[in-house]
């Protein structure tokens, strides 16, 4: 087992996504990014060496599962076309222990888009453990999917006093510390996956990116911090609570993704097949252009932000009895701020495809 990763499995930086299926209902932005990945995913699926025994697909950082349905369905259909109908396919969704796994299993049962609908000999299961250490047996995974998770930084949280997103802090020591931790996170993640992947197996990983000097998140990120500061000015949040509202996420550039692989393109038995930063289309903007409804646009983005940041923000309130009301006020404020002057929100998505030697 890779030594460097052994101690990190319980060092959890952020909280999981907003529960009660909220993330599933408000992650269309992430789904839009995933639609850009499906050609590479199909190529990875086609290249998969099936060998003997159950075919194992790992979905690292699945959250509540809805955005995994399409890629898993693609893999199942291709594998069924290549292997006999009786060959078991095991799909293992992983996430943090605090993830809303009930929403995941409900979606697997009830969502009309569930890959389980009409599937035979497909076995879905889940693991609640951080992926910065091996969480599956060695050489057990035929194919691996990982979307919109690797920008979450392992703990303890590197606090920014002047922004909700530490990478946007004006304090260079914060940005430096975040980037250092992210370098370690990437290598720990890769080492752990290398341990788990079968020879020839591919991993596609996509997370928040930066290219041409931007992540695409300045408008929404600054409005989010502005909303937190608004509630502070109104006496609803203390300075300590606002400071604790650091969401431990940060973007990576293409160079940062490539760094572990160096000039050889190889790292820990993994070969880098692709690294690029894509721009995610903003479907909310298209809706706004069609209907001119700024409040709807603001609410849609605010729900998207709440879906990934709500539990982190709630934790910063340390059990205050009015936590639910504060969260409602905060995200309503964010929606209102965004509705004042709607903008196009085109976030960046940093993608790598690797293959186990
Ligand atoms: C934005 S959601 C992405 C969900 C889904 N993959 C998608 O593409 O929509 C990020 C997920 O990563 C999970 N996550 C963050 N850090 C993790 C870690 N160290 N180990 C496992 N999951 C992690 C979070 O709990 C959350 O469910």
Coordinates of C-alpha atoms and ligand atoms in Angstrom, one line a residue:
X1 CA 0.0 0.0 0.0
X2 CA 1.4 3.5 -0.8
X3 CA 3.0 4.7 2.4
X4 CA 2.5 8.5 1.9
X5 CA -1.2 8.1 1.6
X6 CA -1.9 5.9 4.6
X7 CA -2.3 8.7 7.1
X8 CA -4.6 10.9 5.0
X9 CA -7.8 8.8 4.8
X10 CA -9.4 10.5 7.8
X11 CA -8.1 14.0 7.1
X12 CA -11.2 15.5 5.7
X13 CA -11.0 19.1 4.6
X14 CA -14.5 20.1 3.5
X15 CA -17.9 18.8 4.3
X16 CA -19.9 16.8 1.8
X17 CA -22.6 18.4 -0.4
X18 CA -25.9 19.8 0.8
X19 CA -28.0 16.8 1.8
X20 CA -31.6 15.8 1.3
X21 CA -30.8 15.3 -2.4
X22 CA -30.2 19.0 -2.8
X23 CA -27.0 18.5 -4.7
X24 CA -28.7 16.2 -7.1
X25 CA -31.3 18.8 -7.8
X26 CA -28.9 21.7 -8.2
X27 CA -25.9 20.4 -10.0
X28 CA -26.8 21.2 -13.6
X29 CA -23.6 23.3 -14.0
X30 CA -21.6 20.2 -13.1
X31 CA -23.6 18.1 -15.5
X32 CA -22.9 20.6 -18.3
X33 CA -19.2 20.1 -17.6
X34 CA -19.6 16.3 -17.6
X35 CA -21.2 16.4 -21.1
X36 CA -17.8 17.7 -22.3
X37 CA -16.1 14.6 -21.0
X38 CA -18.1 11.9 -22.6
X39 CA -16.0 11.4 -25.8
X40 CA -12.9 10.8 -23.6
X41 CA -14.9 8.6 -21.3
X42 CA -16.2 6.5 -24.2
X43 CA -12.6 6.1 -25.5
X44 CA -11.6 5.0 -22.0
X45 CA -14.5 2.5 -21.8
X46 CA -13.6 1.1 -25.2
X47 CA -10.0 0.6 -24.2
X48 CA -10.9 -1.3 -21.0
X49 CA -9.4 -4.7 -20.8
X50 CA -12.2 -6.9 -19.4
X51 CA -10.2 -9.9 -18.3
X52 CA -11.9 -12.4 -16.1
X53 CA -14.4 -12.0 -13.2
X54 CA -16.6 -9.1 -12.3
X55 CA -16.0 -5.8 -14.2
X56 CA -15.3 -3.1 -11.6
X57 CA -16.1 0.5 -12.2
X58 CA -15.1 3.0 -9.5
X59 CA -16.9 6.4 -9.2
X60 CA -14.7 8.5 -6.9
X61 CA -16.5 11.3 -5.1
X62 CA -20.0 10.4 -6.4
X63 CA -21.9 12.7 -4.0
X64 CA -25.7 11.8 -4.5
X65 CA -25.2 10.0 -7.8
X66 CA -27.3 11.8 -10.4
X67 CA -24.4 13.1 -12.4
X68 CA -22.8 9.6 -12.5
X69 CA -25.8 8.0 -14.2
X70 CA -24.9 8.9 -17.8
X71 CA -21.2 7.9 -17.7
X72 CA -22.0 4.6 -15.9
X73 CA -24.8 3.8 -18.4
X74 CA -22.3 4.4 -21.3
X75 CA -19.9 2.0 -19.6
X76 CA -22.5 -0.7 -19.0
X77 CA -23.9 -0.6 -22.5
X78 CA -20.4 -0.9 -24.0
X79 CA -19.4 -3.7 -21.6
X80 CA -22.6 -5.6 -22.3
X81 CA -21.9 -5.3 -26.0
X82 CA -18.5 -6.9 -25.5
X83 CA -19.0 -9.3 -22.6
X84 CA -21.9 -11.7 -22.2
X85 CA -25.0 -10.6 -20.5
X86 CA -24.3 -12.7 -17.5
X87 CA -20.9 -11.1 -16.7
X88 CA -21.3 -9.2 -13.4
X89 CA -20.6 -5.5 -13.5
X90 CA -19.8 -3.9 -10.1
X91 CA -20.1 -0.1 -9.7
X92 CA -18.6 1.3 -6.6
X93 CA -19.5 4.9 -5.7
X94 CA -17.2 6.5 -3.1
X95 CA -17.4 9.7 -1.1
X96 CA -16.8 11.1 2.4
X97 CA -18.5 9.5 5.4
X98 CA -20.8 12.6 5.7
X99 CA -22.1 12.2 2.1
X100 CA -25.9 11.8 1.7
X101 CA -25.6 8.1 0.7
X102 CA -29.4 7.7 1.2
X103 CA -30.0 10.2 -1.7
X104 CA -27.5 8.2 -3.8
X105 CA -29.3 4.9 -3.2
X106 CA -32.7 6.5 -3.7
X107 CA -31.5 7.9 -7.0
X108 CA -30.2 4.5 -8.1
X109 CA -33.7 3.0 -7.3
X110 CA -36.0 5.8 -8.4
X111 CA -34.4 8.2 -10.8
X112 CA -35.7 7.6 -14.3
X113 CA -32.1 8.1 -15.6
X114 CA -30.7 5.5 -13.2
X115 CA -28.2 3.1 -14.8
X116 CA -29.9 0.4 -12.7
X117 CA -33.2 0.8 -14.6
X118 CA -33.5 -2.3 -16.7
X119 CA -29.9 -3.4 -15.9
X120 CA -29.1 -7.1 -15.4
X121 CA -26.2 -8.3 -13.3
X122 CA -25.2 -4.8 -12.3
X123 CA -24.3 -4.4 -8.7
X124 CA -24.1 -0.9 -7.1
X125 CA -22.4 -0.3 -3.8
X126 CA -20.7 2.6 -1.9
X127 CA -17.7 3.4 0.2
X128 CA -17.7 6.2 2.8
X129 CA -14.0 7.0 3.0
X130 CA -11.7 9.7 1.7
X131 CA -9.9 8.8 -1.5
X132 CA -6.6 10.2 -0.5
X133 CA -5.6 6.7 0.5
X134 CA -6.4 3.3 -1.1
X135 CA -10.0 2.4 -0.5
X136 CA -10.3 -0.6 -2.9
X137 CA -8.2 -3.7 -3.1
X138 CA -5.0 -3.7 -5.2
X139 CA -5.4 -4.1 -9.0
X140 CA -9.2 -4.5 -8.6
X141 CA -10.6 -1.6 -10.7
X142 CA -11.2 -1.9 -14.5
X143 CA -12.3 1.7 -15.1
X144 CA -12.4 4.9 -12.9
X145 CA -14.5 8.1 -13.0
X146 CA -13.9 11.2 -10.9
X147 CA -15.7 14.4 -11.6
X148 CA -15.8 17.8 -9.8
X149 CA -14.1 16.6 -6.6
X150 CA -10.3 17.0 -6.7
X151 CA -10.5 20.8 -6.1
X152 CA -11.6 19.9 -2.6
X153 CA -8.5 20.3 -0.4
X154 CA -7.7 17.7 2.3
X155 CA -7.8 19.1 5.9
X156 CA -7.1 20.9 8.2
X157 CA -8.7 23.9 6.5
X158 CA -6.3 26.6 5.3
X159 CA -8.3 29.6 6.5
X160 CA -8.7 32.8 4.4
X161 CA -9.7 35.9 6.3
X162 CA -10.7 37.9 3.2
X163 CA -12.6 35.5 0.9
X164 CA -14.8 32.3 1.0
X165 CA -12.5 30.7 -1.6
X166 CA -8.9 30.6 -0.3
X167 CA -7.4 30.8 -3.8
X168 CA -9.0 34.2 -4.1
X169 CA -7.3 35.6 -1.0
X170 CA -5.1 38.6 -1.3
X171 CA -2.8 37.0 1.2
X172 CA 0.0 35.2 -0.8
X173 CA 0.8 32.9 2.2
X174 CA -2.8 31.5 2.0
X175 CA -2.6 30.9 -1.8
X176 CA 0.9 29.4 -1.4
X177 CA -0.3 27.0 1.4
X178 CA -3.3 26.0 -0.7
X179 CA -1.3 25.2 -3.8
X180 CA 1.3 23.2 -1.8
X181 CA -1.5 21.1 -0.2
X182 CA -3.1 20.6 -3.6
X183 CA 0.2 19.4 -5.1
X184 CA 0.3 16.7 -2.3
X185 CA -3.4 15.9 -2.8
X186 CA -2.9 15.3 -6.4
X187 CA 0.0 12.9 -5.9
X188 CA -1.7 11.1 -3.0
X189 CA -4.8 10.7 -5.2
X190 CA -2.8 9.4 -8.1
X191 CA -0.7 7.0 -6.0
X192 CA -3.8 5.6 -4.4
X193 CA -5.6 5.0 -7.7
X194 CA -2.4 3.5 -9.2
X195 CA -2.6 0.9 -6.4
X196 CA -6.2 0.1 -7.2
X197 CA -6.3 0.1 -11.0
X198 CA -5.7 -3.0 -13.0
X199 CA -3.0 -2.9 -15.7
X200 CA -4.4 -1.1 -18.7
X201 CA -7.3 0.5 -16.7
X202 CA -8.0 4.2 -17.3
X203 CA -9.0 6.9 -14.9
X204 CA -10.7 10.1 -16.1
X205 CA -10.6 12.9 -13.5
X206 CA -12.0 16.4 -14.0
X207 CA -12.1 19.2 -11.4
X208 CA -12.2 23.0 -11.2
X209 CA -9.6 24.5 -13.4
X210 CA -7.8 27.7 -14.3
X211 CA -6.7 28.8 -17.7
X212 CA -5.6 32.1 -19.2
X213 CA -5.4 33.5 -15.6
X214 CA -9.0 32.8 -14.7
X215 CA -11.2 30.1 -13.1
X216 CA -14.3 31.8 -14.4
X217 CA -15.6 32.0 -10.8
X218 CA -14.7 35.7 -9.9
X219 CA -18.2 37.1 -10.3
X220 CA -20.0 34.4 -8.3
X221 CA -17.1 33.9 -5.8
X222 CA -16.9 37.7 -5.0
X223 CA -20.7 38.0 -4.7
X224 CA -20.6 35.0 -2.3
X225 CA -18.0 36.6 -0.1
X226 CA -19.8 40.0 -0.4
X227 CA -23.0 38.3 0.8
X228 CA -21.1 36.8 3.9
X229 CA -19.7 40.3 4.6
X230 CA -23.3 41.8 4.2
X231 CA -24.5 39.5 7.0
X232 CA -21.6 40.5 9.1
X233 CA -22.3 44.2 8.7
X234 CA -25.9 43.5 9.7
X235 CA -24.7 41.8 12.9
X236 CA -25.9 38.4 11.9
X237 CA -22.4 36.8 11.6
X238 CA -19.4 37.4 13.9
X239 CA -15.9 38.0 12.5
X240 CA -14.9 34.4 13.7
X241 CA -17.9 32.9 11.9
X242 CA -17.1 34.8 8.7
X243 CA -13.5 33.7 8.8
X244 CA -14.5 30.1 9.4
X245 CA -16.6 30.3 6.2
X246 CA -13.6 29.2 4.1
X247 CA -14.7 26.6 1.5
X248 CA -11.6 24.5 1.0
X249 CA -11.5 24.4 -2.8
X250 CA -9.1 25.7 -5.3
X251 CA -8.5 25.4 -9.1
X252 CA -5.6 23.8 -10.9
X253 CA -3.9 24.9 -14.1
X254 CA -2.9 22.4 -16.9
X255 CA 0.7 22.8 -15.8
X256 CA -0.2 21.8 -12.2
X257 CA -2.1 18.8 -13.5
X258 CA 0.9 17.7 -15.6
X259 CA 3.5 18.4 -12.8
X260 CA 3.6 14.9 -11.2
X261 CA 4.2 13.3 -14.6
X262 CA 7.2 15.5 -15.4
X263 CA 8.9 15.2 -18.8
X264 CA 8.4 11.4 -19.1
X265 CA 4.6 11.6 -18.8
X266 CA 4.7 8.8 -16.2
X267 CA 4.0 8.8 -12.5
X268 CA 3.8 5.9 -10.1
X269 CA 2.9 3.4 -12.8
X270 CA 0.4 5.8 -14.5
X271 CA 0.8 7.1 -18.0
X272 CA -0.7 10.6 -18.7
X273 CA -2.8 10.3 -21.8
X274 CA -4.4 13.8 -21.7
X275 CA -4.4 17.0 -19.7
X276 CA -6.4 20.0 -20.6
X277 CA -8.6 22.8 -19.2
X278 CA -12.0 23.2 -20.8
X279 CA -14.7 25.9 -20.5
X280 CA -18.0 24.8 -19.2
X281 CA -21.1 26.2 -21.0
X282 CA -23.5 28.3 -18.9
X283 CA -27.0 27.0 -19.5
X284 CA -28.4 29.4 -17.0
X285 CA -27.2 32.3 -19.2
X286 CA -29.0 30.8 -22.2
X287 CA -32.2 30.6 -20.1
X288 CA -31.8 34.2 -19.0
X289 CA -31.3 35.5 -22.5
X290 CA -34.5 33.7 -23.5
X291 CA -36.7 34.9 -20.6
X292 CA -34.9 38.0 -19.1
X293 CA -35.6 36.7 -15.6
X294 CA -32.6 38.0 -13.5
X295 CA -34.0 36.7 -10.2
X296 CA -34.3 33.2 -11.6
X297 CA -30.7 33.4 -12.8
X298 CA -29.6 34.6 -9.4
X299 CA -31.5 31.9 -7.5
X300 CA -30.2 29.2 -9.9
X301 CA -26.6 30.1 -9.3
X302 CA -27.2 30.6 -5.5
X303 CA -28.7 27.1 -5.3
X304 CA -25.7 25.7 -7.2
X305 CA -23.3 27.4 -4.7
X306 CA -25.4 26.2 -1.7
X307 CA -25.4 22.7 -3.1
X308 CA -21.6 22.5 -2.7
X309 CA -20.9 25.0 0.1
X310 CA -24.0 24.7 2.4
X311 CA -22.6 22.1 4.9
X312 CA -19.3 23.9 5.1
X313 CA -21.0 27.2 5.9
X314 CA -23.3 25.5 8.4
X315 CA -20.2 24.0 10.2
X316 CA -18.8 27.5 10.6
X317 CA -21.9 28.4 12.7
X318 CA -20.9 25.8 15.3
X319 CA -24.4 24.5 16.1
X320 CA -26.2 27.9 16.3
X321 CA -29.9 27.4 16.8
X322 CA -30.7 29.7 13.9
X323 CA -28.3 28.0 11.4
X324 CA -31.1 27.1 8.9
X325 CA -32.3 30.7 8.8
X326 CA -28.8 32.1 8.4
X327 CA -28.2 29.8 5.5
X328 CA -31.5 30.8 3.9
X329 CA -30.6 34.5 4.3
X330 CA -27.1 34.1 3.0
X331 CA -28.1 32.3 -0.2
X332 CA -31.0 34.6 -0.7
X333 CA -28.6 37.5 -0.5
X334 CA -26.3 35.8 -3.0
X335 CA -29.2 35.4 -5.4
X336 CA -30.1 39.0 -5.0
X337 CA -26.6 40.2 -5.6
X338 CA -26.2 38.1 -8.7
X339 CA -29.6 39.3 -10.0
X340 CA -28.6 42.9 -10.0
X341 CA -26.3 42.6 -13.0
X342 CA -26.4 39.1 -14.5
X343 CA -23.2 37.9 -16.2
X344 CA -22.1 34.9 -18.1
X345 CA -20.6 32.3 -15.7
X346 CA -18.2 30.0 -17.6
X347 CA -16.2 28.0 -15.1
X348 CA -13.1 26.1 -16.1
X349 CA -12.8 22.3 -15.9
X350 CA -9.3 20.7 -15.5
X351 CA -9.2 17.2 -17.0
X352 CA -6.7 14.4 -17.0
X353 CA -6.9 10.9 -18.4
X354 CA -4.4 8.4 -17.2
X355 CA -3.7 4.7 -17.9
X356 CA -2.2 2.2 -15.5
X357 CA 0.9 0.5 -17.0
Ligands
LIG1 C1 -19.3 18.7 -6.3 S1 -19.5 17.0 -5.7 C2 -19.2 16.1 -7.2 C3 -20.2 15.0 -7.4 C4 -20.3 14.3 -8.7 N1 -19.0 13.5 -8.9 C5 -20.5 15.2 -9.9 O1 -19.6 15.3 -10.8 O2 -21.5 16.0 -9.8 C6 -17.9 16.8 -4.9 C7 -17.9 15.5 -4.1 O3 -16.6 15.2 -3.7 C8 -16.6 14.6 -2.4 N2 -15.2 14.7 -1.8 C9 -14.5 15.8 -1.5 N3 -13.4 15.4 -0.9 C10 -13.3 14.0 -1.0 C11 -12.4 13.0 -0.5 N4 -11.3 13.4 0.0 N5 -12.7 11.7 -0.7 C12 -13.9 11.4 -1.3 N6 -14.8 12.3 -1.7 C13 -14.6 13.6 -1.6 C14 -17.6 15.5 -1.7 O4 -18.0 14.9 -0.5 C15 -18.7 15.7 -2.8 O5 -19.7 14.7 -2.6

